[in-house]
Amino acid sequence: MTQSDITMPSEKIRVSVMIPAKNEELNLPECLESVQIADEIFVVDSGSTDSTKEIAESYGATLVKFDYNGEWPKKKNWALSNLPFKNDWVLIVDCDERIPPKLWQEIKKAIKNPECNGYYIKRKVIFFGHWVRYGGRYPDWNMRLFQHKKGRYEKIVKSVPNTGDNEIHEHVIFPKDVEEFDQSFESGGDRLEVEVEPNVGYLEATDMLHEDNRDFYKWLERHNRYSNWEAEVYLNIIEDKKYTEKIFANLDKFLIKGPIRTRILKKIWVRWVPLKPIVRFIIFYIFNFGFLDGRVGFIYALLMSQYEYDIGVKLYELRSRQAREPKGTSDNDRKELRPSEPEPN
């Protein structure tokens, strides 16, 4: 990204930006540079040992310390419930993401509509310096701009060790009663059944940029954690005796983009698709034209196939462990038998 790409007009936009971080000195400067037009910026830090804190303060961001208790809430939901936002609208931005000026102009117009709960923003994924345009990776829609008093990240699995302190692939949902949702968060359960307000929009003109300046080791490390979480999601779906009933109960919402549609597709994928690593490669590289991205497209397709394989192996591990457990083993007992949570990333 060039300097001209991130130059901002002087007028501030009444949006509060929330950036979750830990040891992000390589990504944070570009991220913060791209959000300077916002009139409030929070960096929620998990005990960084590099220069993350100094970088955040040098850009005028408010640094907030987050101490993860190993359970709930995780970082983003904690921030939504506890930060003293002065604006109604919050924009969630990861450290490896950038908000171009043209997207800010879209945001400025979008927040004038108080009837809308939130807006999906499309991400452009940059991998090894190349835009991953095909393979189903674009547009990568994410709910990132929403009214913070109305939106929360869903909780679809109980606490999973070795997944870090930040939400992974949970979706933002809009419960009828956010206060009740916050209070009942500890109870767990599948949040597919939470009533949601569907009044959302899409910012279609400009992309959010996603490019990690760290090395490939960090990509592998991150997806190793992600696959721990995904394996637990798969296990919950497999053990859910009412999964077919839930799918049919929500078919009327299937045509609406959002978390319910995604969860229906996830249930179908987990329950009924065999040879998932192979199928995922074929879908990404052939059916979704990943081969048009050249060498990077082939590498990415193989990595997604490997990711699916890792999920399957970890799912096998979880089910094997359960088969060896005495009958009546509680979730608390299982937690004591599992490896402890490492330092969050």
XYZ file of C-alpha atoms in Angstrom:
345
model
C 0.000 0.000 0.000
C 1.404 3.387 -0.990
C 1.184 6.593 0.996
C -1.321 7.994 -1.516
C -3.589 5.003 -0.849
C -3.933 5.845 2.839
C -4.021 9.660 2.796
C -7.109 10.841 4.661
C -9.149 14.028 4.612
C -9.016 16.096 7.803
C -12.677 15.754 8.813
C -13.203 13.014 11.386
C -15.939 10.400 10.951
C -18.061 9.562 13.981
C -17.120 5.892 14.162
C -15.306 4.095 16.978
C -12.649 1.697 15.693
C -11.773 -1.379 17.768
C -8.559 -3.258 16.931
C -7.738 -6.515 18.792
C -3.972 -6.991 19.061
C -1.078 -8.937 20.458
C 2.526 -8.594 19.242
C 1.488 -6.877 16.005
C 4.339 -4.393 15.501
C 4.714 -5.427 11.839
C 1.040 -4.901 10.925
C -0.233 -2.259 13.326
C 1.340 0.914 11.811
C -0.360 0.464 8.413
C -3.612 -0.528 10.079
C -3.653 2.530 12.357
C -2.613 4.818 9.516
C -5.653 3.668 7.551
C -8.152 4.441 10.351
C -6.914 7.890 11.417
C -10.065 9.503 10.042
C -12.124 7.847 12.810
C -12.632 10.126 15.804
C -12.066 7.283 18.298
C -9.651 4.333 18.126
C -9.225 1.557 20.698
C -6.441 -1.023 20.565
C -7.389 -3.938 22.835
C -4.100 -5.594 23.722
C -3.409 -9.005 25.257
C -0.078 -8.281 26.916
C 2.156 -7.605 23.918
C 5.893 -7.983 24.483
C 6.979 -6.159 21.305
C 6.426 -2.484 20.447
C 2.654 -2.808 19.872
C 1.807 -0.573 22.846
C 4.206 2.180 21.815
C 2.947 2.111 18.212
C -0.694 2.342 19.336
C 0.031 5.333 21.568
C 2.086 7.078 18.878
C -0.972 7.045 16.590
C -3.220 8.478 19.298
C -5.136 5.252 19.939
C -6.509 4.402 23.375
C -4.723 1.282 24.607
C -6.870 -1.113 26.656
C -5.478 -4.193 28.384
C -7.420 -7.441 28.049
C -6.803 -10.305 30.474
C -8.302 -13.513 29.135
C -9.697 -15.858 31.779
C -9.568 -18.925 29.527
C -13.349 -19.075 29.292
C -15.747 -16.331 28.155
C -16.062 -13.725 26.926
C -13.304 -13.553 24.366
C -11.707 -10.297 23.315
C -14.183 -8.783 20.845
C -17.319 -9.510 22.855
C -15.612 -8.270 26.000
C -14.720 -5.040 24.219
C -18.250 -4.564 22.872
C -19.666 -4.953 26.382
C -17.068 -2.931 28.301
C -15.420 -0.203 26.218
C -16.810 3.341 26.711
C -17.611 3.994 23.049
C -18.671 7.586 22.425
C -20.201 6.755 19.046
C -23.133 4.522 18.165
C -21.217 2.813 15.380
C -18.184 0.572 15.834
C -15.819 -0.692 13.135
C -13.915 -3.898 13.934
C -10.525 -4.000 12.192
C -7.875 -6.674 12.614
C -4.233 -5.606 12.662
C -3.573 -7.155 9.248
C -6.403 -5.174 7.620
C -6.515 -1.709 6.041
C -9.462 0.629 5.387
C -8.906 2.621 2.146
C -10.140 6.236 1.894
C -12.928 5.390 -0.567
C -14.301 2.825 1.870
C -14.332 5.488 4.584
C -16.515 7.650 2.362
C -18.939 4.741 2.030
C -18.896 4.309 5.803
C -19.584 8.003 6.321
C -22.759 7.734 4.243
C -23.813 4.378 5.695
C -23.865 5.439 9.348
C -26.452 8.119 8.586
C -29.066 5.340 8.418
C -30.100 4.633 12.044
C -32.563 1.942 10.950
C -29.758 -0.339 9.771
C -28.151 -2.556 12.408
C -24.898 -3.082 10.550
C -23.067 -3.439 7.260
C -21.100 -6.236 5.662
C -17.752 -5.172 4.187
C -15.970 -7.222 1.532
C -12.334 -8.123 2.057
C -9.662 -8.484 -0.589
C -7.238 -11.173 0.616
C -3.580 -10.624 -0.310
C -1.408 -13.759 -0.012
C 2.328 -13.732 -0.790
C 1.791 -10.314 -2.347
C -0.943 -11.493 -4.717
C -4.690 -10.881 -4.631
C -6.513 -14.217 -4.189
C -9.317 -13.287 -6.549
C -10.727 -16.744 -7.268
C -11.294 -19.950 -5.353
C -14.328 -18.490 -3.595
C -12.141 -16.093 -1.570
C -13.583 -12.961 -3.145
C -15.681 -11.208 -2.184
C -15.086 -12.250 1.435
C -18.010 -10.584 3.232
C -17.625 -9.756 6.939
C -19.934 -7.916 9.316
C -17.526 -5.284 10.649
C -19.500 -2.026 10.849
C -22.475 -2.102 13.201
C -24.232 -0.368 16.081
C -22.352 -1.646 19.129
C -25.416 -1.616 21.386
C -27.152 -4.069 19.056
C -24.472 -6.495 17.853
C -22.531 -9.313 19.509
C -20.390 -12.200 18.316
C -22.208 -15.513 18.510
C -21.036 -18.320 20.743
C -21.447 -21.655 18.988
C -19.069 -23.852 21.001
C -17.985 -23.992 24.596
C -14.499 -22.822 25.496
C -11.866 -24.648 23.431
C -8.232 -24.862 24.607
C -5.399 -23.732 22.355
C -7.473 -21.333 20.267
C -6.267 -18.000 21.677
C -8.276 -15.214 23.276
C -9.934 -13.730 20.189
C -13.046 -14.808 18.308
C -12.191 -16.916 15.263
C -14.973 -17.497 12.713
C -17.926 -16.478 14.863
C -20.427 -14.181 13.182
C -21.858 -10.916 14.447
C -25.541 -11.373 15.253
C -28.197 -8.961 16.466
C -30.178 -10.459 19.362
C -33.608 -9.072 20.199
C -32.281 -8.364 23.700
C -28.520 -7.717 23.845
C -28.496 -7.387 27.633
C -30.127 -10.791 28.027
C -27.671 -12.236 25.510
C -24.719 -10.877 27.517
C -26.126 -12.306 30.745
C -26.777 -15.740 29.278
C -23.454 -15.937 27.451
C -21.932 -18.237 30.026
C -24.607 -20.868 29.380
C -23.184 -21.794 25.962
C -25.225 -23.546 23.300
C -25.726 -23.181 19.574
C -26.479 -19.546 18.798
C -28.098 -20.444 15.494
C -31.422 -20.399 17.349
C -31.022 -16.847 18.695
C -33.595 -14.492 17.222
C -31.878 -11.890 15.098
C -32.888 -8.662 13.453
C -32.083 -9.052 9.730
C -31.897 -5.321 8.950
C -28.352 -5.163 7.568
C -26.707 -3.701 4.478
C -23.679 -4.208 2.224
C -20.919 -1.766 1.324
C -20.267 -2.863 -2.236
C -18.105 -0.173 -3.827
C -14.746 -0.566 -2.044
C -12.799 -3.436 -0.475
C -11.165 -3.751 2.904
C -7.590 -4.990 2.368
C -6.316 -8.057 4.228
C -2.537 -8.546 4.103
C -0.373 -9.970 6.870
C 3.165 -8.538 6.905
C 4.394 -11.373 9.104
C 5.969 -14.525 7.689
C 4.309 -17.780 6.604
C 5.069 -19.377 9.979
C 2.499 -17.062 11.553
C -0.105 -18.094 8.974
C 0.450 -21.754 9.841
C 0.415 -21.025 13.551
C -2.883 -19.135 13.264
C -4.591 -21.832 11.220
C -3.382 -24.497 13.617
C -5.362 -22.691 16.317
C -8.317 -22.187 14.002
C -8.506 -25.920 13.250
C -8.774 -26.671 16.987
C -11.896 -24.511 17.105
C -13.316 -25.925 13.863
C -12.896 -29.508 15.101
C -15.005 -28.664 18.140
C -17.651 -27.075 15.896
C -17.703 -30.232 13.739
C -18.078 -32.405 16.843
C -21.020 -30.352 18.099
C -22.770 -30.682 14.750
C -22.200 -34.441 14.622
C -23.514 -34.916 18.170
C -26.548 -32.692 17.641
C -29.443 -35.134 17.292
C -31.755 -32.349 16.096
C -29.509 -31.055 13.300
C -31.975 -31.979 10.508
C -34.822 -30.329 12.387
C -32.768 -27.155 12.807
C -31.882 -27.052 9.120
C -35.503 -27.313 8.004
C -36.644 -24.874 10.697
C -34.409 -22.203 9.179
C -34.888 -22.888 5.459
C -36.951 -19.702 5.116
C -33.806 -17.733 6.027
C -31.482 -19.665 3.697
C -31.702 -17.149 0.860
C -30.666 -14.316 3.210
C -26.893 -13.810 3.453
C -25.672 -14.043 7.025
C -24.850 -16.360 9.941
C -27.968 -18.561 9.721
C -27.337 -19.412 6.068
C -23.672 -20.081 6.820
C -24.533 -22.409 9.700
C -27.005 -24.380 7.561
C -24.316 -24.893 4.915
C -21.805 -25.841 7.615
C -24.150 -28.509 8.988
C -24.658 -29.966 5.509
C -20.890 -29.923 4.873
C -19.996 -31.625 8.157
C -22.745 -34.250 8.067
C -22.993 -35.260 4.449
C -19.809 -34.460 2.496
C -17.197 -37.278 2.347
C -13.462 -36.896 1.637
C -13.566 -33.261 2.689
C -9.875 -32.339 2.034
C -10.130 -33.570 -1.566
C -13.533 -32.000 -2.109
C -12.328 -28.690 -0.687
C -9.365 -28.637 -3.072
C -11.595 -29.428 -6.058
C -14.123 -26.754 -5.105
C -11.460 -24.100 -4.517
C -9.086 -24.843 -7.377
C -11.407 -26.098 -10.110
C -15.078 -25.199 -9.540
C -14.238 -21.710 -8.216
C -11.430 -21.167 -10.769
C -8.609 -20.965 -8.228
C -6.218 -22.006 -11.004
C -6.669 -18.527 -12.508
C -4.660 -17.143 -9.566
C -1.627 -19.026 -10.845
C 0.948 -20.459 -8.482
C -0.492 -18.617 -5.477
C -3.912 -20.087 -6.230
C -2.462 -23.614 -6.265
C -0.587 -23.049 -2.995
C -3.685 -21.596 -1.333
C -5.872 -24.482 -2.537
C -3.411 -27.031 -1.124
C -3.270 -25.164 2.186
C -7.067 -25.099 2.461
C -7.129 -28.819 1.743
C -4.485 -29.390 4.425
C -6.492 -27.218 6.814
C -9.541 -29.416 6.251
C -7.400 -32.511 6.840
C -6.120 -31.056 10.126
C -9.686 -30.433 11.252
C -10.554 -34.045 10.468
C -7.588 -35.432 12.407
C -8.400 -33.259 15.425
C -12.055 -34.304 15.205
C -10.913 -37.939 15.232
C -8.802 -37.182 18.296
C -11.769 -35.607 20.094
C -14.079 -38.527 19.313
C -11.421 -41.092 20.283
C -10.899 -39.317 23.591
C -14.625 -39.284 24.246
C -14.866 -43.023 23.498
C -12.287 -43.701 26.232
C -14.020 -41.526 28.821
C -16.101 -43.110 31.581
C -19.831 -42.572 31.220
C -21.069 -39.413 32.898
C -17.865 -37.412 32.339
C -18.757 -33.716 32.599
C -17.469 -30.836 30.508
C -15.457 -29.623 33.521
C -13.815 -33.034 33.815
C -12.916 -32.961 30.114
C -11.424 -29.512 30.509
C -9.067 -30.753 33.220
C -7.886 -33.576 30.969
C -7.091 -31.282 28.033
C -3.863 -29.320 27.561
C -3.886 -25.911 29.202
C -4.474 -22.732 27.173
C -1.194 -21.227 25.889
C -0.453 -17.556 25.752
C -3.097 -15.967 23.479
C -2.078 -14.653 20.073
